Coordinates of C-alpha atoms in Angstrom, one line a residue:
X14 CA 48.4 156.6 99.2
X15 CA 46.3 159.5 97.6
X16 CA 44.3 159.2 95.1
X17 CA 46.9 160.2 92.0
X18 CA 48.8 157.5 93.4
X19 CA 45.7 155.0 93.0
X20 CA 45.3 156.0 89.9
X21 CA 48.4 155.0 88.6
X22 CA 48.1 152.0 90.4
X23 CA 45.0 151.1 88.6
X24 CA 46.0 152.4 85.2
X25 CA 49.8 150.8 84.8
X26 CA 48.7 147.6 87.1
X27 CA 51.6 147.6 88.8
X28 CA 52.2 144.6 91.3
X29 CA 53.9 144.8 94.4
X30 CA 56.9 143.3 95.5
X31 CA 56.4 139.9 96.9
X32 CA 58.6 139.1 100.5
X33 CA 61.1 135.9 99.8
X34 CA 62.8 134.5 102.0
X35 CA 67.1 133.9 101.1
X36 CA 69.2 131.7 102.7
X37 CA 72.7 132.5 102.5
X38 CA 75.0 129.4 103.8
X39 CA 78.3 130.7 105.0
X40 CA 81.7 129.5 103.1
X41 CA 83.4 129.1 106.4
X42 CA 82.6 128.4 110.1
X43 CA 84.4 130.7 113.3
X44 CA 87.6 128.2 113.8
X45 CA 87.7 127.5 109.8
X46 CA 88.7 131.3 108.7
X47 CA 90.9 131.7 111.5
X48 CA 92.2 128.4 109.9
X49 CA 92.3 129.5 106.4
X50 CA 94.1 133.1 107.6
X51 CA 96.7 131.3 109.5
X52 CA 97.5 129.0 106.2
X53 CA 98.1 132.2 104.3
X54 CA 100.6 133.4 106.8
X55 CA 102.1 130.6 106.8
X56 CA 102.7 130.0 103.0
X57 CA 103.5 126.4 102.5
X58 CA 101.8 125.4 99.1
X59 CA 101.1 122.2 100.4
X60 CA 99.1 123.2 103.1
X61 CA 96.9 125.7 100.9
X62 CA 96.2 123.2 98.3
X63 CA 95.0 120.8 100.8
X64 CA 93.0 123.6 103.1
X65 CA 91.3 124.9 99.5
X66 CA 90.6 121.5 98.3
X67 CA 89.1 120.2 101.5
X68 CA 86.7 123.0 101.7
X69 CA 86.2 123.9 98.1
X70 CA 82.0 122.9 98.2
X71 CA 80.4 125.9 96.2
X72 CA 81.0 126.6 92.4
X73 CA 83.2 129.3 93.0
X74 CA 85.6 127.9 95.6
X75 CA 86.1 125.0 93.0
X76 CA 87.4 127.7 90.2
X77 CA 90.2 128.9 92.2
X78 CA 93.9 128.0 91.8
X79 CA 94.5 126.8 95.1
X80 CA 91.6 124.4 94.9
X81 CA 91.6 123.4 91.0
X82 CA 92.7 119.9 90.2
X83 CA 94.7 120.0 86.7
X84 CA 94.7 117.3 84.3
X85 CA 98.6 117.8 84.0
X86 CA 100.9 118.7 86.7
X87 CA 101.4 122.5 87.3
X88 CA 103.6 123.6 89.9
X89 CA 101.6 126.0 92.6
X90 CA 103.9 128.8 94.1
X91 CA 102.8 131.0 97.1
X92 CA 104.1 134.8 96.8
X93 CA 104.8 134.9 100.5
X94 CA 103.2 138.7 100.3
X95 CA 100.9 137.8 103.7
X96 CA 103.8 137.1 106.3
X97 CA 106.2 139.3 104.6
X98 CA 103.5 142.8 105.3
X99 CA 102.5 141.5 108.8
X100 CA 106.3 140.8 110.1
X101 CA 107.1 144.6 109.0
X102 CA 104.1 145.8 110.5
X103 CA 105.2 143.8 113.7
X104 CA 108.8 145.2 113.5
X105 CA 107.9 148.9 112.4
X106 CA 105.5 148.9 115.5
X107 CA 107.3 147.2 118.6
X108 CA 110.9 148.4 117.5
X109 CA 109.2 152.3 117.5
X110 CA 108.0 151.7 121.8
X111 CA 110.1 154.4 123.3
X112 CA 109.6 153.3 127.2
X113 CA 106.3 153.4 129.4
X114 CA 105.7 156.6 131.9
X115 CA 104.3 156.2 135.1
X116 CA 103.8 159.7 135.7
X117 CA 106.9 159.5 138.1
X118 CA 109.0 162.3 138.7
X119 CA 112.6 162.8 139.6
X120 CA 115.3 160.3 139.9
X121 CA 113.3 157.9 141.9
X122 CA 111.4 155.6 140.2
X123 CA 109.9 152.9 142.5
X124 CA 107.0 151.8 140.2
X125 CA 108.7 152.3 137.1
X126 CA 111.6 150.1 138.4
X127 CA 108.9 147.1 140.1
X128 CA 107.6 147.0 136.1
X129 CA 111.0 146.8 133.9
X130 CA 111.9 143.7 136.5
X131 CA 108.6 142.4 135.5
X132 CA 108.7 143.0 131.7
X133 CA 112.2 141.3 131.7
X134 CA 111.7 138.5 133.6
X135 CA 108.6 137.6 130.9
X136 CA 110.2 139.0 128.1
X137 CA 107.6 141.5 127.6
X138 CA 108.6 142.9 124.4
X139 CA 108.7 139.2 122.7
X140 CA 105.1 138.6 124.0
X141 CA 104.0 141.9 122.6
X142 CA 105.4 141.6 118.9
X143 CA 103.7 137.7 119.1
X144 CA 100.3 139.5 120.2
X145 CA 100.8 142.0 117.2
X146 CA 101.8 139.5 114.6
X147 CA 98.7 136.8 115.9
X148 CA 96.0 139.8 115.8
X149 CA 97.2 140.7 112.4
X150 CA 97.0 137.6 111.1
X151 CA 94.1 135.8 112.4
X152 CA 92.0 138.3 114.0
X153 CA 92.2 138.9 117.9
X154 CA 93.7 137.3 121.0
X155 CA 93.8 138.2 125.0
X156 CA 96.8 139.0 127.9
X157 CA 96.7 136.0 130.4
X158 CA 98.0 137.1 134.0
X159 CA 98.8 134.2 136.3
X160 CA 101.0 133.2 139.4
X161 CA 103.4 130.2 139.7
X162 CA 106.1 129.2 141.9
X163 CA 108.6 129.0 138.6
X164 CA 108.2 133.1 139.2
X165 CA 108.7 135.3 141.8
X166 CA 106.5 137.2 139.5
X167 CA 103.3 137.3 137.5
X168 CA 103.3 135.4 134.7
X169 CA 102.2 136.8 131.2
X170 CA 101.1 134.8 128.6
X171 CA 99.3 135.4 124.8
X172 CA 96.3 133.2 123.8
X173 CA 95.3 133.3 120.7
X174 CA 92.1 133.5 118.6
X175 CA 91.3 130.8 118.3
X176 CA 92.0 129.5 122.0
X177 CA 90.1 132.8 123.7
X178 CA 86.2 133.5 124.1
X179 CA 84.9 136.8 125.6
X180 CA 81.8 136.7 127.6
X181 CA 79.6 140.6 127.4
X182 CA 77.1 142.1 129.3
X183 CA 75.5 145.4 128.2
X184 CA 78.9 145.9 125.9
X185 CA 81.1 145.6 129.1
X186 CA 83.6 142.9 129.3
X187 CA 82.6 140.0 132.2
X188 CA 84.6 137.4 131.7
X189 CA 87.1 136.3 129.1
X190 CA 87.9 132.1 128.8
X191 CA 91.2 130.3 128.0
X192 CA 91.5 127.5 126.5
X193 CA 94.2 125.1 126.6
X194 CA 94.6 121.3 124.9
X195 CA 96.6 118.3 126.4
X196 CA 96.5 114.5 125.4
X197 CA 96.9 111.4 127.4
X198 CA 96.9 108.2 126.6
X199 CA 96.1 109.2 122.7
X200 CA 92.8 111.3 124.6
X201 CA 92.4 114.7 123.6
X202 CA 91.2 117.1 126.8
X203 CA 90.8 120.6 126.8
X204 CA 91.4 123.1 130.0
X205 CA 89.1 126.0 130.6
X206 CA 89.9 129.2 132.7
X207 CA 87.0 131.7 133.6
X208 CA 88.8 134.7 134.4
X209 CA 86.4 136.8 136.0
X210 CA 85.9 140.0 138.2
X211 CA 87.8 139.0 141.5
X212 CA 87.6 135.2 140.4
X213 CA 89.5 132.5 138.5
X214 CA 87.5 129.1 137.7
X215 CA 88.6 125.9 135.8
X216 CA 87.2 123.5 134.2
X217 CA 88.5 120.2 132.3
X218 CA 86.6 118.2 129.3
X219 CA 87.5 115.3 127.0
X220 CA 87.6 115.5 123.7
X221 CA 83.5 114.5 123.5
X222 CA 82.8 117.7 125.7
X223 CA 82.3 115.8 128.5
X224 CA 83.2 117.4 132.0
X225 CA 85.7 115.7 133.8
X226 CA 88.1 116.5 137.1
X227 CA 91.1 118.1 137.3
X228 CA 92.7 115.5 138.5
X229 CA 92.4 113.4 135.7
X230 CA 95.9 114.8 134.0
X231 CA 99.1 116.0 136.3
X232 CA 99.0 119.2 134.1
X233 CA 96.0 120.0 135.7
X234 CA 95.3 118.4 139.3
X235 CA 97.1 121.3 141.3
X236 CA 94.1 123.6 139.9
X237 CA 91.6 125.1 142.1
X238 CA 89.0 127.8 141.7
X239 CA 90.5 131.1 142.9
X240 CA 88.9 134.1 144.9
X241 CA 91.1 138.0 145.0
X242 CA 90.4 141.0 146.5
X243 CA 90.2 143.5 143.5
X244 CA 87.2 144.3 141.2
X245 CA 89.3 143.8 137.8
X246 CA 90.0 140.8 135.4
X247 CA 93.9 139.3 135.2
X248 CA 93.3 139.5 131.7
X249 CA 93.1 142.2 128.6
X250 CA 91.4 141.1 124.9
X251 CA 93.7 142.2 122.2
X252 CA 92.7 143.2 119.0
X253 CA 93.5 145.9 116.0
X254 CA 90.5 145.8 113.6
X255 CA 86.9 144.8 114.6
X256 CA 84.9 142.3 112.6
X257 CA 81.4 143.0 111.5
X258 CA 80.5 139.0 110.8
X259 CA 81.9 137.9 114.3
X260 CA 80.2 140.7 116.7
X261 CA 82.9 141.3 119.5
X262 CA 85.5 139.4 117.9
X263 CA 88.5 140.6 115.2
X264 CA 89.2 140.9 111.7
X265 CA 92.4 139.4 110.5
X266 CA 94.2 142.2 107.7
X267 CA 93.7 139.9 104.8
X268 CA 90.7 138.4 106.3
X269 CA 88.9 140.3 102.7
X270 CA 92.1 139.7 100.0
X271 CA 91.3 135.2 99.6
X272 CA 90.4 135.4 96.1
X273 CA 93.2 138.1 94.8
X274 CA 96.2 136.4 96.7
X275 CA 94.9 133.4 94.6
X276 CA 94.9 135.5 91.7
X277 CA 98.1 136.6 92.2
X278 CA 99.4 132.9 92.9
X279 CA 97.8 132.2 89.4
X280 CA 99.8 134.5 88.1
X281 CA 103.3 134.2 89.1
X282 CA 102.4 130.3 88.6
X283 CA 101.4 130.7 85.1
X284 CA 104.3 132.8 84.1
X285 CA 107.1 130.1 85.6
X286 CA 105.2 127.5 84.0
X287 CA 105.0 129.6 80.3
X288 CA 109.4 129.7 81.4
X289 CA 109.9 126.7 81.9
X290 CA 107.8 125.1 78.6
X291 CA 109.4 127.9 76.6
X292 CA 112.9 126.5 77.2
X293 CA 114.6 125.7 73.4
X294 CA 113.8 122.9 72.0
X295 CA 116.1 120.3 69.9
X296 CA 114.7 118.1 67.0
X297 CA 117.1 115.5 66.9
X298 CA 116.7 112.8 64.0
X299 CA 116.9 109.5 65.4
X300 CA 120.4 108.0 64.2
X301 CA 121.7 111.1 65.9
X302 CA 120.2 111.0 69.7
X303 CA 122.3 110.5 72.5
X304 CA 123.1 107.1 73.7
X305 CA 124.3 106.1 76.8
X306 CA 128.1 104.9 76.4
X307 CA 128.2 101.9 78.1
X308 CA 124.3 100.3 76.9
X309 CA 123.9 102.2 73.7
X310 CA 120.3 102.9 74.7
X311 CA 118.7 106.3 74.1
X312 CA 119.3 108.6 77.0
X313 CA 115.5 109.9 78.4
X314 CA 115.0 113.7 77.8
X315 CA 115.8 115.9 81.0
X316 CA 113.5 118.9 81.1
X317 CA 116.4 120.8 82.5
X318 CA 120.3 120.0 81.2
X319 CA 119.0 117.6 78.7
X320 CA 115.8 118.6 76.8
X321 CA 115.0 117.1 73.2
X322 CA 112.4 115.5 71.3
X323 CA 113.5 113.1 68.9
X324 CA 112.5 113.1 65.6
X325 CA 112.4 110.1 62.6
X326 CA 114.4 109.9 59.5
X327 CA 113.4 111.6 56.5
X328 CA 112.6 109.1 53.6
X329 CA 112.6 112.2 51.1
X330 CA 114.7 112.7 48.4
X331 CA 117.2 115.2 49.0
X332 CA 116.5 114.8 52.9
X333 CA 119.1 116.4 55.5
X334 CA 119.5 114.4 58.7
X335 CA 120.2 118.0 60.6
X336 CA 119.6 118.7 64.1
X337 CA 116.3 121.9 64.1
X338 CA 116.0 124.8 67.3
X339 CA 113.0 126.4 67.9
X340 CA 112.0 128.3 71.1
X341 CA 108.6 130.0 71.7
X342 CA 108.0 133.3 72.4
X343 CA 107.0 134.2 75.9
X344 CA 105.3 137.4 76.6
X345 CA 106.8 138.9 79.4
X346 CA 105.3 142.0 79.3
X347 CA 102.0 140.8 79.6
X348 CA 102.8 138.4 83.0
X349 CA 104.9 141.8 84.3
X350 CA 101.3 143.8 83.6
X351 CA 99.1 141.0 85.3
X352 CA 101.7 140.8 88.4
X353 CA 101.5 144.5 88.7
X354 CA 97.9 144.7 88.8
X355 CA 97.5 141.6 91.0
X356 CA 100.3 143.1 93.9
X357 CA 98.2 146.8 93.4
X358 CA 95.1 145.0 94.5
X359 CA 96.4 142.6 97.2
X360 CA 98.1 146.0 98.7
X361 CA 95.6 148.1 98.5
X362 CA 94.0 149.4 101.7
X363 CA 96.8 147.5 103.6
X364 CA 100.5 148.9 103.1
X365 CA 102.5 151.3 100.6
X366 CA 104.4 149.4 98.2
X367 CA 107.4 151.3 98.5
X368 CA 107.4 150.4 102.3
X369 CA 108.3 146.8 101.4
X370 CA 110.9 147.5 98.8
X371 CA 108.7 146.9 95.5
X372 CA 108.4 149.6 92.8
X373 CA 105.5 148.4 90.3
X374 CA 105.9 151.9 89.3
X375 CA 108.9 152.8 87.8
X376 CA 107.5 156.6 86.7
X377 CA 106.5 156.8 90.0
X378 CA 109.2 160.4 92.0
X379 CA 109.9 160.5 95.6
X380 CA 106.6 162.7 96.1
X381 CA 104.8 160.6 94.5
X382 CA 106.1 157.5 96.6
X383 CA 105.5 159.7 100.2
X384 CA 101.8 159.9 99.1
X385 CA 101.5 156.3 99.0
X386 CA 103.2 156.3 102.1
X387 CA 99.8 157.4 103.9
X388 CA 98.0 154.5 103.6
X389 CA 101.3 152.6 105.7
X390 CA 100.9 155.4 108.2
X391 CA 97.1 155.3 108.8
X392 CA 97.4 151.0 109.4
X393 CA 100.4 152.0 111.5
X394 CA 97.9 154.4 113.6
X395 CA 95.5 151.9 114.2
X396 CA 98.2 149.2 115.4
X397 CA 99.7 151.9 117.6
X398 CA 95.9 153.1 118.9
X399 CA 94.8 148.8 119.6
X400 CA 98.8 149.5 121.4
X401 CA 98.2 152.4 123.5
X402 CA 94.7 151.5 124.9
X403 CA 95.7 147.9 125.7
X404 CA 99.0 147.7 127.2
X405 CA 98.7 150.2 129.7
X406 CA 95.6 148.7 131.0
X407 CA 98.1 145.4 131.0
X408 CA 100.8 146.9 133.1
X409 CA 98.0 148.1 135.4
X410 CA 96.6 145.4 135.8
X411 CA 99.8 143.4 136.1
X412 CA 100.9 145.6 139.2
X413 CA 98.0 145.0 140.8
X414 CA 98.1 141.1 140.8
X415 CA 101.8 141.9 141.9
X416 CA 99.9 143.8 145.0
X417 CA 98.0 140.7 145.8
X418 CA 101.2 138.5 145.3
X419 CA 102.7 140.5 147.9
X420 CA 100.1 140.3 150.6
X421 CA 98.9 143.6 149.8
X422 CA 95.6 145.5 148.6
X423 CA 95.8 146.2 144.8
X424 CA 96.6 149.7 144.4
X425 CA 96.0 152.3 141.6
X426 CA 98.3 153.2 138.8
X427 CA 98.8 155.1 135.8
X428 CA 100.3 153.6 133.2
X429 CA 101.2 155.3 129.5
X430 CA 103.5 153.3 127.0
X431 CA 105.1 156.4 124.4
X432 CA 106.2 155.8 120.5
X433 CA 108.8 157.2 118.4
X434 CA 108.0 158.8 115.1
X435 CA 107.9 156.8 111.9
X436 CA 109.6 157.8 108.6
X437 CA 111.2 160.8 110.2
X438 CA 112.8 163.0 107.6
X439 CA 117.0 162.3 107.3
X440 CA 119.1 165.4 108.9
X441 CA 119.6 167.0 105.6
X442 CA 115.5 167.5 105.1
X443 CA 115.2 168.9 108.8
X444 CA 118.0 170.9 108.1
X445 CA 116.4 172.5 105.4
X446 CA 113.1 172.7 106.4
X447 CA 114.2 174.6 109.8
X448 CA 116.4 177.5 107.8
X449 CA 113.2 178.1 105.7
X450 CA 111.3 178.3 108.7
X451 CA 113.8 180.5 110.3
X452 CA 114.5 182.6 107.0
X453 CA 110.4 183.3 107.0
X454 CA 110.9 184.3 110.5
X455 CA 108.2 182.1 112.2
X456 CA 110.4 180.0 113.8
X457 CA 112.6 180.6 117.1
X458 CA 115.8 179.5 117.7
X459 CA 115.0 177.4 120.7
X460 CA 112.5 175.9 118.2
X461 CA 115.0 175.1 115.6
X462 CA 117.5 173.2 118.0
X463 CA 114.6 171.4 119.5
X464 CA 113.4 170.2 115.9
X465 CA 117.2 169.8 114.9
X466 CA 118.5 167.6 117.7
X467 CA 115.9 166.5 119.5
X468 CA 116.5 163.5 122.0
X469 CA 120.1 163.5 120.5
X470 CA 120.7 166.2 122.9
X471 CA 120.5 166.8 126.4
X472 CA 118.7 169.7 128.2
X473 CA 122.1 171.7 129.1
X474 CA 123.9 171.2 125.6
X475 CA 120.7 172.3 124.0
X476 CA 121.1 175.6 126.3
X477 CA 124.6 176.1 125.1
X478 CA 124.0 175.7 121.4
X479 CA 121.2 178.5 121.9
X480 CA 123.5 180.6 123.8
X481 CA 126.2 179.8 121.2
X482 CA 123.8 180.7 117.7
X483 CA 122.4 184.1 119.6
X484 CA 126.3 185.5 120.5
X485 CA 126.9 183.9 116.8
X486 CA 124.1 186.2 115.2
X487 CA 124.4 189.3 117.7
X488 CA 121.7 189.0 119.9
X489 CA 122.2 189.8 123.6
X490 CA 119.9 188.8 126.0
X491 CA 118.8 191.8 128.6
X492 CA 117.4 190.6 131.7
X493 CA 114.0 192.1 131.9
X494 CA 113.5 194.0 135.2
X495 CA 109.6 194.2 137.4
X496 CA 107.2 196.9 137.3
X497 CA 108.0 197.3 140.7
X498 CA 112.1 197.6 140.4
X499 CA 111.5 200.4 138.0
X500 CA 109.4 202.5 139.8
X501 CA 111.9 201.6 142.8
X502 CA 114.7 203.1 140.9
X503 CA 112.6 206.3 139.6
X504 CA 112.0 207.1 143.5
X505 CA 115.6 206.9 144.3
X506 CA 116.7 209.2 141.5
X507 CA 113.6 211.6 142.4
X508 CA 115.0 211.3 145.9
X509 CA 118.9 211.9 145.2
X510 CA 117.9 214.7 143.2
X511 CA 116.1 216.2 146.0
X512 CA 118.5 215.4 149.0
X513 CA 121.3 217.2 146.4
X514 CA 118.8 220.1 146.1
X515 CA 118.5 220.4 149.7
X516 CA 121.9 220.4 150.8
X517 CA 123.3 223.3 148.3
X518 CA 120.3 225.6 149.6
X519 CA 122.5 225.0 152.8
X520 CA 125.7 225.5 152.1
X521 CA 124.4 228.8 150.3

């Protein structure tokens, strides 16, 4: 600090800061948010009310809808928006796998062949879409690889989140642990499965923690600790977006959106309630109520066929015994406004709303709608990305414990798993974009039938509808001839002429 600086000091007697100590308390433990994000998958307004309630400690968990206890009865209603964006993701994703390459060339396919006889007899593509869908929703998960008589093949399984714990070391992966429950005799017990470097360990513990032996259960007492040749782990963590509060762990994709899907819960509750009190309403004077037939009682308003309020004679002169409507005005507009702005924010960073069918935009043109399309394609990206660097490690890793299944040494190989394109453009759009292209003349024609047909095509029809278009349009191919065969034919000409030359100097 100079001495302009003490000066200041001294003159505005300014104070400095004093260090306190904050103590944050979190909302929700590890197993409790993987809890709450399942819950909002699944969508049963039962189990949210109970999850919300049960955990609703701090003053601002107590506020929301989910969690509020109402001195009259409301009816709560879930939107459903969670499991509807993460089953489309999940379809868009594993319906757009085009095959996996193994680098293999030619007809023969000896690897490639080994793997699709794996992946069918576990029904690899179901297990992948359930990895997908259980990452999205809670978080992360891991690949198990195992043997069993029941196969003649390894086994693959999904764990997840909440039933898998990764072990690090320096940022590199050492050892990933399954966890799986049984109970017997009303006892709860828990398996655990170190799958390691070149090693599988179990161990078994009640429901106190308490280590116990294998034996104990007859799920369990053919277990025992397993040693491989191979320096890899029969198992791959699996996840799409990393969490910042849980180092090494996953972040679910509404892990952040609680408090507006309550919101929007409010909303679309508040409106069918404001519908369903806004139903007409009949002042009946009391001579003229229904009765039952047979008792002669008065009949018990119905809220939905038979709704009415009843309403005593009129000792007035001149008074009417006359049966009065009236119906409340519900503003529509406003709940349409609040649901708009409520879907906006729960969709925002997370899917196109044109991608799941719902325009909240009506002014909105097709442009307009393909711009919002980018935030569908960058989530895509990132599920195809978690794809691309997991699987293929998978298949490796699953030929390999095939290897050692055999008898054999695991080997090396290369696996890649390719994707189709999303949102292509329909035939028409191609076909207009490619006669620009070839009108501007910065396109070929063997361009333009690749971009036209594509895979539609095979290699030898693609040559023929070239060849076709070029005799179409005039242009005749000239086979090009070496440097070498020209100055071939030169000599011979020089040479003819000469031997010509030569031989009429004779004659003459």
């Amino acid at each position: 600090m100079n001495w302009i600086q003490s000066l200041l000091v001294k003159l505005l007697h300014i104070i400095p800061a004093m260090e306190k100590e904050i103590t944050i308390k979190e909302a929700y433990t590890f197993q409790q948010n993987i809890m709450k994000n399942r819950i909002w998958y699944n969508g049963e307004p039962a189990e949210l009310e109970q999850f919300f309630k049960r955990y609703a400690v701090w003053g601002v968990n107590n506020t929301r809808f989910w969690s509020a206890v109402p001195n009259s009865q409301i009816r709560k209603i879930h939107s459903g928006i969670v499991s509807m964006v993460i089953d489309r993701y999940k379809d868009m994703v594993t319906s757009d796998i085009t095959g996996i390459d193994f680098g293999e060339e030619g007809n023969v396919t000896p690897i490639k062949d080994l793997w699709e006889e794996i992946a069918e007899d576990n029904n690899f593509l179901d297990i992948l879409s359930e990895a997908v869908q259980s990452a999205l929703i809670a978080g992360d998960g891991a690949f198990k690889i195992s043997t069993d008589e029941v196969s003649e093949y390894p086994i693959i399984q999904f764990y997840d989140m909440e039933n898998v714990e990764y072990q690090y070391r320096y940022g590199r992966l050492e050892e990933i642990k399954y966890y799986t429950d049984y109970v017997k005799d009303k006892k709860g017990y828990r398996l655990q499965e170190s799958y390691g470097h070149g090693y599988i360990h179990y161990k078994l513990y009640t429901d106190k923690g308490k280590e116990c032996n294998l034996k104990d259960l007859e799920e369990t007492k053919h277990l025992t600790d397993i040693e491989f040749d191979g320096d890899f782990i029969m198992g791959v963590p699996f996840m799409i977006f990393k969490s910042t509060k849980w180092k090494g762990r996953g972040k679910a994709l509404f892990d952040t959106k609680s408090d507006v899907l309550d919101a929007l819960d409010e909303v679309i509750s508040q409106w069918l309630d404001a519908i369903r009190l806004g139903r007409i309403k009949r002042y009946i004077p009391e001579d003229l109520l229904p009765r039952d037939e047979n008792t002669g009682e008065v009949m018990s308003a119905n809220p939905f066929d038979n709704d009415f309020l009843s309403l005593q004679s009129s000792m007035d002169e001149g008074g009417k015994k006359e049966v009065t409507i009236s119906q409340p005005q519900i503003l529509y507009e406003a709940y349409v406004n609040s649901y708009t702005s409520y879907m906006d924010m729960v969709l925002q960073g997370i899917i196109s709303p044109s991608t799941l069918g719902i325009d909240l935009k009506k002014t909105d043109n097709a442009e307009s709608q393909r711009e919002k399309e980018k935030i569908t394609l960058h989530v895509r990206q990132k599920i195809i990305e978690a794809i691309t660097e997991t699987v293929p490690q998978l298949i490796e890793k699953v030929l390999m414990t095939n290897d050692i299944l055999c008898g054999r040494y695991p080997g090396e190989y290369d696996a890649a798993i390719k994707f189709g394109e999303y949102a292509s453009p329909d035939f028409d759009s191609t076909v207009e974009t490619v006669s620009k292209a070839r009108t501007a003349s910065i396109m070929s024609i063997e361009k333009a039938v690749e971009e036209l047909y594509g895979d539609t095509m095979t290699d030898e029809e693609k040559e023929e509808e070239i060849k076709r278009l070029k005799e179409e349009q005039g242009i005749v191919e000239v086979e090009e001839q070496k440097v070498g065969d020209d100055l071939i034919d030169q000599q011979n000409i020089i040479n003819g002429d000469k031997n010509k030359l030569s031989s009429e100097g004779g004659q003459n």
